[in-house]
PDB file of C-alpha atoms in Angstrom:
ATOM      1  CA  UNK A  15      14.719   0.274   4.595  1.00  0.00           C
ATOM      2  CA  UNK A  16      11.785  -0.153   2.207  1.00  0.00           C
ATOM      3  CA  UNK A  17      11.648   1.839  -1.000  1.00  0.00           C
ATOM      4  CA  UNK A  18       8.132   0.823  -2.044  1.00  0.00           C
ATOM      5  CA  UNK A  19       4.766   1.399  -0.363  1.00  0.00           C
ATOM      6  CA  UNK A  20       1.901  -0.829  -1.499  1.00  0.00           C
ATOM      7  CA  UNK A  21      -1.576   0.605  -1.585  1.00  0.00           C
ATOM      8  CA  UNK A  22      -4.415  -1.555  -0.319  1.00  0.00           C
ATOM      9  CA  UNK A  23      -5.565  -3.085  -3.594  1.00  0.00           C
ATOM     10  CA  UNK A  24      -2.001  -3.836  -4.669  1.00  0.00           C
ATOM     11  CA  UNK A  25      -1.338  -5.619  -1.364  1.00  0.00           C
ATOM     12  CA  UNK A  26      -4.477  -7.735  -1.740  1.00  0.00           C
ATOM     13  CA  UNK A  27      -3.749  -8.566  -5.388  1.00  0.00           C
ATOM     14  CA  UNK A  28      -0.087  -9.358  -4.680  1.00  0.00           C
ATOM     15  CA  UNK A  29      -1.055 -11.789  -1.934  1.00  0.00           C
ATOM     16  CA  UNK A  30      -4.010 -13.452  -3.665  1.00  0.00           C
ATOM     17  CA  UNK A  31      -4.056 -12.896  -7.441  1.00  0.00           C
ATOM     18  CA  UNK A  32      -0.865 -11.373  -8.853  1.00  0.00           C
ATOM     19  CA  UNK A  33      -2.254 -11.730 -12.395  1.00  0.00           C
ATOM     20  CA  UNK A  34      -4.417  -8.679 -11.669  1.00  0.00           C
ATOM     21  CA  UNK A  35      -1.297  -6.525 -11.275  1.00  0.00           C
ATOM     22  CA  UNK A  36       0.148  -4.680 -14.233  1.00  0.00           C
ATOM     23  CA  UNK A  37       3.309  -6.037 -15.813  1.00  0.00           C
ATOM     24  CA  UNK A  38       5.351  -3.210 -14.261  1.00  0.00           C
ATOM     25  CA  UNK A  39       3.859  -3.752 -10.808  1.00  0.00           C
ATOM     26  CA  UNK A  40       4.626  -7.484 -10.977  1.00  0.00           C
ATOM     27  CA  UNK A  41       8.144  -6.811 -12.243  1.00  0.00           C
ATOM     28  CA  UNK A  42       8.939  -4.391  -9.415  1.00  0.00           C
ATOM     29  CA  UNK A  43       7.397  -6.578  -6.698  1.00  0.00           C
ATOM     30  CA  UNK A  44       9.027  -9.770  -7.986  1.00  0.00           C
ATOM     31  CA  UNK A  45      12.413  -7.997  -8.079  1.00  0.00           C
ATOM     32  CA  UNK A  46      11.908  -6.831  -4.498  1.00  0.00           C
ATOM     33  CA  UNK A  47      11.033 -10.387  -3.426  1.00  0.00           C
ATOM     34  CA  UNK A  48      14.052 -11.843  -5.257  1.00  0.00           C
ATOM     35  CA  UNK A  49      16.345  -9.338  -3.556  1.00  0.00           C
ATOM     36  CA  UNK A  50      14.692  -9.763  -0.133  1.00  0.00           C
ATOM     37  CA  UNK A  51      13.838  -6.056  -0.112  1.00  0.00           C
ATOM     38  CA  UNK A  52      11.315  -5.009   2.505  1.00  0.00           C
ATOM     39  CA  UNK A  53       7.959  -3.649   1.352  1.00  0.00           C
ATOM     40  CA  UNK A  54       5.987  -1.060   3.278  1.00  0.00           C
ATOM     41  CA  UNK A  55       2.285  -0.668   3.890  1.00  0.00           C
ATOM     42  CA  UNK A  56       0.525   2.132   5.706  1.00  0.00           C
ATOM     43  CA  UNK A  57      -1.285   1.325   8.941  1.00  0.00           C
ATOM     44  CA  UNK A  58      -4.380   2.717   7.203  1.00  0.00           C
ATOM     45  CA  UNK A  59      -4.108  -0.139   4.712  1.00  0.00           C
ATOM     46  CA  UNK A  60      -4.813  -2.590   7.536  1.00  0.00           C
ATOM     47  CA  UNK A  61      -8.113  -0.813   8.183  1.00  0.00           C
ATOM     48  CA  UNK A  62      -9.005  -0.883   4.498  1.00  0.00           C
ATOM     49  CA  UNK A  63      -8.217  -4.603   4.304  1.00  0.00           C
ATOM     50  CA  UNK A  64     -10.568  -5.180   7.244  1.00  0.00           C
ATOM     51  CA  UNK A  65     -13.301  -3.288   5.368  1.00  0.00           C
ATOM     52  CA  UNK A  66     -12.661  -5.362   2.237  1.00  0.00           C
ATOM     53  CA  UNK A  67     -12.946  -8.506   4.336  1.00  0.00           C
ATOM     54  CA  UNK A  68     -16.270  -7.374   5.804  1.00  0.00           C
ATOM     55  CA  UNK A  69     -17.499  -6.767   2.260  1.00  0.00           C
ATOM     56  CA  UNK A  70     -16.504 -10.276   1.188  1.00  0.00           C
ATOM     57  CA  UNK A  71     -13.752  -9.017  -1.135  1.00  0.00           C
ATOM     58  CA  UNK A  72     -10.877 -10.805   0.576  1.00  0.00           C
ATOM     59  CA  UNK A  73     -10.239 -14.434  -0.402  1.00  0.00           C
ATOM     60  CA  UNK A  74      -8.591 -15.465   2.875  1.00  0.00           C
ATOM     61  CA  UNK A  75     -10.100 -15.061   6.336  1.00  0.00           C
ATOM     62  CA  UNK A  76      -9.004 -11.721   7.780  1.00  0.00           C
ATOM     63  CA  UNK A  77      -7.148 -13.253  10.732  1.00  0.00           C
ATOM     64  CA  UNK A  78      -5.166 -15.494   8.360  1.00  0.00           C
ATOM     65  CA  UNK A  79      -4.391 -12.581   6.041  1.00  0.00           C
ATOM     66  CA  UNK A  80      -3.123 -10.490   8.955  1.00  0.00           C
ATOM     67  CA  UNK A  81      -1.181 -13.420  10.444  1.00  0.00           C
ATOM     68  CA  UNK A  82       0.598 -13.944   7.120  1.00  0.00           C
ATOM     69  CA  UNK A  83       1.487 -10.244   6.934  1.00  0.00           C
ATOM     70  CA  UNK A  84       2.710 -10.203  10.507  1.00  0.00           C
ATOM     71  CA  UNK A  85       4.840 -13.320   9.959  1.00  0.00           C
ATOM     72  CA  UNK A  86       6.519 -11.888   6.852  1.00  0.00           C
ATOM     73  CA  UNK A  87       9.759 -10.196   7.940  1.00  0.00           C
ATOM     74  CA  UNK A  88       9.823  -8.210   4.697  1.00  0.00           C
ATOM     75  CA  UNK A  89       6.500  -6.449   5.297  1.00  0.00           C
ATOM     76  CA  UNK A  90       6.853  -3.243   7.289  1.00  0.00           C
ATOM     77  CA  UNK A  91       3.728  -1.529   8.601  1.00  0.00           C
ATOM     78  CA  UNK A  92       4.335   2.210   8.797  1.00  0.00           C
ATOM     79  CA  UNK A  93       2.338   3.817  11.608  1.00  0.00           C
ATOM     80  CA  UNK A  94       0.270   6.947  11.345  1.00  0.00           C
ATOM     81  CA  UNK A  95       2.438   9.699  12.840  1.00  0.00           C
ATOM     82  CA  UNK A  96       2.103  13.413  13.497  1.00  0.00           C
ATOM     83  CA  UNK A  97       4.192  14.058  10.370  1.00  0.00           C
ATOM     84  CA  UNK A  98       1.939  11.902   8.216  1.00  0.00           C
ATOM     85  CA  UNK A  99      -1.174  13.541   9.690  1.00  0.00           C
ATOM     86  CA  UNK A 100       0.234  16.992   8.983  1.00  0.00           C
ATOM     87  CA  UNK A 101       1.024  16.012   5.381  1.00  0.00           C
ATOM     88  CA  UNK A 102      -2.466  14.485   5.099  1.00  0.00           C
ATOM     89  CA  UNK A 103      -3.952  17.917   5.770  1.00  0.00           C
ATOM     90  CA  UNK A 104      -2.101  19.517   2.867  1.00  0.00           C
ATOM     91  CA  UNK A 105      -3.483  17.275   0.113  1.00  0.00           C
ATOM     92  CA  UNK A 106      -6.880  18.693  -0.727  1.00  0.00           C
ATOM     93  CA  UNK A 107      -6.730  17.336  -4.270  1.00  0.00           C
ATOM     94  CA  UNK A 108      -7.477  13.820  -2.960  1.00  0.00           C
ATOM     95  CA  UNK A 109     -10.909  13.462  -1.392  1.00  0.00           C
ATOM     96  CA  UNK A 110     -10.667   9.898  -0.059  1.00  0.00           C
ATOM     97  CA  UNK A 111      -9.182   9.982   3.462  1.00  0.00           C
ATOM     98  CA  UNK A 112      -7.491   6.595   3.080  1.00  0.00           C
ATOM     99  CA  UNK A 113      -5.857   7.639  -0.195  1.00  0.00           C
ATOM    100  CA  UNK A 114      -4.637  10.824   1.454  1.00  0.00           C
ATOM    101  CA  UNK A 115      -3.151   8.901   4.393  1.00  0.00           C
ATOM    102  CA  UNK A 116      -1.417   6.398   2.112  1.00  0.00           C
ATOM    103  CA  UNK A 117      -0.008   9.128  -0.147  1.00  0.00           C
ATOM    104  CA  UNK A 118       1.062  11.178   2.881  1.00  0.00           C
ATOM    105  CA  UNK A 119       2.861   8.118   4.260  1.00  0.00           C
ATOM    106  CA  UNK A 120       4.708   7.638   0.962  1.00  0.00           C
ATOM    107  CA  UNK A 121       5.672  11.316   0.807  1.00  0.00           C
ATOM    108  CA  UNK A 122       6.928  11.571   4.391  1.00  0.00           C
ATOM    109  CA  UNK A 123       8.999   8.392   4.083  1.00  0.00           C
ATOM    110  CA  UNK A 124      10.274   9.031   0.537  1.00  0.00           C
ATOM    111  CA  UNK A 125       8.691   5.873  -0.878  1.00  0.00           C
ATOM    112  CA  UNK A 126       7.388   5.082  -4.358  1.00  0.00           C
ATOM    113  CA  UNK A 127       3.740   4.106  -4.189  1.00  0.00           C
ATOM    114  CA  UNK A 128       2.649   0.985  -6.048  1.00  0.00           C
ATOM    115  CA  UNK A 129      -0.919   1.782  -7.091  1.00  0.00           C
ATOM    116  CA  UNK A 130      -3.497   1.512  -9.852  1.00  0.00           C
ATOM    117  CA  UNK A 131      -5.638   4.309  -8.434  1.00  0.00           C
ATOM    118  CA  UNK A 132      -6.049   6.842 -11.250  1.00  0.00           C
ATOM    119  CA  UNK A 133      -6.848   9.715  -8.891  1.00  0.00           C
ATOM    120  CA  UNK A 134      -3.580   9.178  -7.062  1.00  0.00           C
ATOM    121  CA  UNK A 135      -1.607   8.734 -10.287  1.00  0.00           C
ATOM    122  CA  UNK A 136      -3.108  11.865 -11.861  1.00  0.00           C
ATOM    123  CA  UNK A 137      -2.516  13.919  -8.711  1.00  0.00           C
ATOM    124  CA  UNK A 138       1.258  13.585  -9.200  1.00  0.00           C
ATOM    125  CA  UNK A 139       1.661  14.012  -5.447  1.00  0.00           C
ATOM    126  CA  UNK A 140       4.016  11.056  -5.146  1.00  0.00           C
ATOM    127  CA  UNK A 141       6.185   8.920  -7.460  1.00  0.00           C
ATOM    128  CA  UNK A 142       4.237   5.811  -8.463  1.00  0.00           C
ATOM    129  CA  UNK A 143       4.650   2.388  -9.991  1.00  0.00           C
ATOM    130  CA  UNK A 144       1.508   1.903 -12.042  1.00  0.00           C
TER     131      UNK A 144
END
């Protein structure tokens, strides 16, 4: 069972340029990798990655990026569920729908969110690794 949920930018940085992560983010993710701990991402993150790819902000071709994720047994994609959607509706403090869905996913599944997003961090809606 995963204990960490990666937001979109953390996932992209972790897979392409880990130097852009904070020291704490790298420490936590490297420890998870060393211990073969699964990492979670929200299904919404896949959509955001596709948007980043369309905007030229993804180093690898999108199909390759997704194939690598799918082949990694330690990456768990958490689907959008009725519970997550219901939680999504209760978080008016976050305006960005993707942020709300990712935070709702972390809350429903009891996961710490690895993020650098200041709005999410300041909202204190979910425990974070920043």
